[in-house]
């Protein structure tokens, strides 16, 4: 079993937190001592609170999300706004320290990114660079509907160019019955990428017995 996974997405609001929570819940049920970690967040720390609840662990949101900006935008954009007032900058050392804490304390850690792989964290440092730094295998979260083929394939292409290990893709969220593409997107993505594809709707659980690719 891996030491953890990095959950990224095709873009913002694709369902990273929902999927990360479902993975944490499944791991706990599977008997794995699971930590959760979201290195950076903007707007609020609600994602960290949801992750803690899903994993049922005694951690505080400030530890789970060590770098926080109050403005709900990219971390780099938020840091530009807030730096003039408070001098706050993206603190990679703080992230490194917290990351090591979770890897050492828990058997397996679910790491959730922010936005998509090319969201800027600093001027020349993106989520994709954080993925390289952490060196964890990746689960990509995407939407069910129209447009997901392009977004998903672009994301996978970027990660493969970076020589990162992608375990599979989770299609998440609401299935729009009026969107005919929902019926074929999963099979097309699987055919083109040759990766595992899991369809996870609202209020559905992840069966790790059937989806062991997520952890090993």
Tab-separated table of C-alpha atoms in Angstrom:
chain	number	residue	atom	x	y	z
A	1	UNK	CA	0.000	0.000	0.000
A	2	UNK	CA	1.193	3.530	-0.768
A	3	UNK	CA	1.922	6.011	2.043
A	4	UNK	CA	-0.770	8.239	0.621
A	5	UNK	CA	-2.346	9.733	-2.480
A	6	UNK	CA	-2.693	13.206	-3.919
A	7	UNK	CA	-6.239	14.036	-5.004
A	8	UNK	CA	-6.286	16.676	-7.708
A	9	UNK	CA	-8.986	17.714	-10.168
A	10	UNK	CA	-9.715	19.007	-13.628
A	11	UNK	CA	-10.726	22.380	-12.150
A	12	UNK	CA	-12.307	24.133	-9.169
A	13	UNK	CA	-15.530	22.658	-7.744
A	14	UNK	CA	-15.059	19.361	-9.580
A	15	UNK	CA	-15.576	17.474	-6.318
A	16	UNK	CA	-12.089	17.022	-4.804
A	17	UNK	CA	-13.208	17.439	-1.204
A	18	UNK	CA	-16.208	15.151	-1.645
A	19	UNK	CA	-14.086	12.412	-3.204
A	20	UNK	CA	-11.256	12.892	-0.689
A	21	UNK	CA	-13.753	12.506	2.157
A	22	UNK	CA	-15.241	9.388	0.594
A	23	UNK	CA	-11.783	7.874	0.196
A	24	UNK	CA	-10.946	8.668	3.833
A	25	UNK	CA	-14.227	7.108	4.992
A	26	UNK	CA	-13.584	3.986	2.915
A	27	UNK	CA	-10.039	3.641	4.252
A	28	UNK	CA	-11.215	3.932	7.858
A	29	UNK	CA	-13.830	1.257	7.218
A	30	UNK	CA	-11.074	-0.831	5.620
A	31	UNK	CA	-9.125	-0.650	8.886
A	32	UNK	CA	-6.452	1.797	7.744
A	33	UNK	CA	-5.220	4.509	10.112
A	34	UNK	CA	-5.836	7.459	7.798
A	35	UNK	CA	-4.720	11.080	7.949
A	36	UNK	CA	-6.008	13.938	5.804
A	37	UNK	CA	-4.066	16.944	4.555
A	38	UNK	CA	-5.018	19.958	2.428
A	39	UNK	CA	-1.826	22.057	2.222
A	40	UNK	CA	-3.428	25.318	1.176
A	41	UNK	CA	-6.933	26.747	1.120
A	42	UNK	CA	-8.542	30.078	0.304
A	43	UNK	CA	-11.813	31.590	1.493
A	44	UNK	CA	-12.297	29.315	4.505
A	45	UNK	CA	-11.078	26.099	6.098
A	46	UNK	CA	-14.361	24.220	5.618
A	47	UNK	CA	-12.682	21.604	3.429
A	48	UNK	CA	-10.253	20.808	6.249
A	49	UNK	CA	-13.160	20.445	8.681
A	50	UNK	CA	-14.962	18.082	6.296
A	51	UNK	CA	-11.819	15.964	5.861
A	52	UNK	CA	-11.262	15.719	9.618
A	53	UNK	CA	-14.868	14.627	10.117
A	54	UNK	CA	-14.644	12.012	7.355
A	55	UNK	CA	-11.428	10.515	8.731
A	56	UNK	CA	-12.672	10.788	12.327
A	57	UNK	CA	-9.324	12.003	13.605
A	58	UNK	CA	-8.330	14.377	16.375
A	59	UNK	CA	-6.647	17.142	14.381
A	60	UNK	CA	-7.392	20.843	14.046
A	61	UNK	CA	-8.114	22.625	10.742
A	62	UNK	CA	-4.985	24.776	11.142
A	63	UNK	CA	-2.788	21.663	11.091
A	64	UNK	CA	-4.681	19.999	8.233
A	65	UNK	CA	-4.513	23.224	6.205
A	66	UNK	CA	-1.374	25.072	7.320
A	67	UNK	CA	-1.461	27.795	4.648
A	68	UNK	CA	-4.651	29.850	4.417
A	69	UNK	CA	-5.733	32.996	2.590
A	70	UNK	CA	-9.037	34.725	3.287
A	71	UNK	CA	-9.785	35.739	-0.302
A	72	UNK	CA	-11.509	32.944	-2.315
A	73	UNK	CA	-9.236	32.837	-5.342
A	74	UNK	CA	-5.981	31.219	-6.415
A	75	UNK	CA	-3.418	31.120	-3.587
A	76	UNK	CA	-1.032	33.273	-5.621
A	77	UNK	CA	-3.736	35.830	-6.397
A	78	UNK	CA	-4.844	35.876	-2.763
A	79	UNK	CA	-1.265	36.299	-1.538
A	80	UNK	CA	-0.836	39.354	-3.771
A	81	UNK	CA	-3.889	40.948	-2.178
A	82	UNK	CA	-3.014	40.029	1.378
A	83	UNK	CA	0.744	40.564	1.277
A	84	UNK	CA	0.424	44.347	1.285
A	85	UNK	CA	-1.595	44.234	4.499
A	86	UNK	CA	-0.130	41.404	6.543
A	87	UNK	CA	3.077	40.376	4.816
A	88	UNK	CA	1.690	36.865	4.431
A	89	UNK	CA	3.270	34.786	1.670
A	90	UNK	CA	2.950	31.214	0.531
A	91	UNK	CA	4.988	29.327	3.159
A	92	UNK	CA	6.348	26.143	1.594
A	93	UNK	CA	8.405	25.295	4.697
A	94	UNK	CA	5.251	25.218	6.806
A	95	UNK	CA	3.632	22.900	4.264
A	96	UNK	CA	6.667	20.583	4.247
A	97	UNK	CA	6.619	20.364	8.036
A	98	UNK	CA	2.899	19.526	8.192
A	99	UNK	CA	3.196	17.011	5.357
A	100	UNK	CA	5.950	15.118	7.212
A	101	UNK	CA	3.840	15.212	10.376
A	102	UNK	CA	0.947	13.404	8.690
A	103	UNK	CA	3.142	10.875	6.868
A	104	UNK	CA	4.859	9.956	10.129
A	105	UNK	CA	1.708	9.809	12.247
A	106	UNK	CA	-0.666	7.929	9.938
A	107	UNK	CA	-0.457	4.744	7.948
A	108	UNK	CA	-1.974	6.440	4.900
A	109	UNK	CA	-2.626	10.118	4.145
A	110	UNK	CA	-5.195	11.530	1.725
A	111	UNK	CA	-3.788	14.807	0.388
A	112	UNK	CA	-6.225	17.156	-1.317
A	113	UNK	CA	-4.988	19.817	-3.713
A	114	UNK	CA	-6.510	23.177	-4.570
A	115	UNK	CA	-8.184	23.725	-7.940
A	116	UNK	CA	-6.575	22.076	-10.948
A	117	UNK	CA	-2.956	21.141	-11.627
A	118	UNK	CA	-1.974	24.528	-13.068
A	119	UNK	CA	-3.418	26.699	-10.324
A	120	UNK	CA	-0.565	29.030	-9.276
A	121	UNK	CA	0.544	28.796	-5.647
A	122	UNK	CA	3.406	31.256	-6.147
A	123	UNK	CA	4.547	33.209	-9.183
A	124	UNK	CA	6.365	30.248	-10.740
A	125	UNK	CA	5.110	27.403	-8.570
A	126	UNK	CA	1.932	25.499	-9.396
A	127	UNK	CA	-0.109	22.652	-7.929
A	128	UNK	CA	1.714	20.388	-10.380
A	129	UNK	CA	5.005	21.403	-8.729
A	130	UNK	CA	3.599	20.572	-5.300
A	131	UNK	CA	2.592	17.152	-6.644
A	132	UNK	CA	6.167	16.570	-7.812
A	133	UNK	CA	7.500	17.651	-4.435
A	134	UNK	CA	5.229	15.305	-2.476
A	135	UNK	CA	5.928	12.398	-4.843
A	136	UNK	CA	2.623	10.633	-4.188
A	137	UNK	CA	0.510	8.749	-6.736
A	138	UNK	CA	-2.445	10.732	-8.035
A	139	UNK	CA	-6.209	10.382	-8.251
A	140	UNK	CA	-7.856	12.848	-10.636
A	141	UNK	CA	-11.395	14.047	-9.934
A	142	UNK	CA	-13.553	15.156	-12.863
A	143	UNK	CA	-17.192	15.928	-13.592
A	144	UNK	CA	-19.649	13.564	-15.233
A	145	UNK	CA	-20.969	15.841	-17.959
A	146	UNK	CA	-20.252	17.741	-21.130
A	147	UNK	CA	-16.743	19.207	-21.294
A	148	UNK	CA	-15.166	16.658	-19.002
A	149	UNK	CA	-13.372	14.837	-21.825
A	150	UNK	CA	-11.274	17.873	-22.711
A	151	UNK	CA	-10.574	18.896	-19.099
A	152	UNK	CA	-9.729	15.364	-18.008
A	153	UNK	CA	-7.486	14.511	-20.942
A	154	UNK	CA	-5.593	17.802	-20.619
A	155	UNK	CA	-5.011	17.117	-16.924
A	156	UNK	CA	-3.815	13.565	-17.551
A	157	UNK	CA	-1.554	14.770	-20.372
A	158	UNK	CA	0.088	17.345	-18.089
A	159	UNK	CA	0.667	14.803	-15.308
A	160	UNK	CA	2.124	12.259	-17.729
A	161	UNK	CA	4.471	14.876	-19.174
A	162	UNK	CA	5.620	15.519	-15.618
A	163	UNK	CA	6.228	11.752	-15.315
A	164	UNK	CA	3.799	11.465	-12.407
A	165	UNK	CA	2.019	8.235	-11.482
A	166	UNK	CA	-1.730	8.550	-12.055
A	167	UNK	CA	-3.704	5.761	-10.389
A	168	UNK	CA	-7.056	6.556	-11.911
A	169	UNK	CA	-9.930	8.979	-12.363
A	170	UNK	CA	-13.087	9.524	-10.324
A	171	UNK	CA	-16.081	11.083	-12.042
A	172	UNK	CA	-18.045	12.843	-9.343
A	173	UNK	CA	-21.057	15.045	-8.745
A	174	UNK	CA	-24.530	15.231	-10.221
A	175	UNK	CA	-25.523	13.207	-13.243
A	176	UNK	CA	-27.632	15.491	-15.420
A	177	UNK	CA	-30.235	13.268	-17.089
A	178	UNK	CA	-30.535	15.796	-19.931
A	179	UNK	CA	-26.815	15.519	-20.689
A	180	UNK	CA	-26.420	12.582	-23.069
A	181	UNK	CA	-22.606	12.689	-22.767
A	182	UNK	CA	-22.862	11.334	-19.202
A	183	UNK	CA	-23.641	7.904	-20.633
A	184	UNK	CA	-20.379	7.598	-22.550
A	185	UNK	CA	-17.802	9.875	-20.892
A	186	UNK	CA	-16.504	7.281	-18.425
A	187	UNK	CA	-15.962	4.602	-21.067
A	188	UNK	CA	-14.326	7.062	-23.471
A	189	UNK	CA	-11.932	8.364	-20.804
A	190	UNK	CA	-11.038	4.812	-19.834
A	191	UNK	CA	-10.458	3.817	-23.461
A	192	UNK	CA	-8.229	6.814	-24.245
A	193	UNK	CA	-6.225	6.980	-21.011
A	194	UNK	CA	-6.119	3.260	-20.213
A	195	UNK	CA	-6.670	4.191	-16.549
A	196	UNK	CA	-9.135	3.018	-13.929
A	197	UNK	CA	-12.309	5.121	-13.934
A	198	UNK	CA	-14.741	5.164	-11.008
A	199	UNK	CA	-18.159	6.813	-11.222
A	200	UNK	CA	-19.125	8.232	-7.817
A	201	UNK	CA	-22.459	10.029	-7.515
A	202	UNK	CA	-23.815	11.874	-4.503
A	203	UNK	CA	-24.342	9.768	-1.377
A	204	UNK	CA	-22.489	6.831	-2.913
A	205	UNK	CA	-19.678	5.032	-1.095
A	206	UNK	CA	-16.354	3.740	-2.355
A	207	UNK	CA	-15.866	0.001	-2.116
A	208	UNK	CA	-12.117	-0.483	-1.692
A	209	UNK	CA	-12.431	-4.221	-2.258
A	210	UNK	CA	-13.533	-3.425	-5.796
A	211	UNK	CA	-11.319	-0.347	-6.171
A	212	UNK	CA	-7.998	-1.344	-4.623
A	213	UNK	CA	-6.231	0.681	-7.311
A	214	UNK	CA	-6.845	3.731	-5.110
A	215	UNK	CA	-4.428	2.534	-2.431
A	216	UNK	CA	-2.119	0.023	-4.145
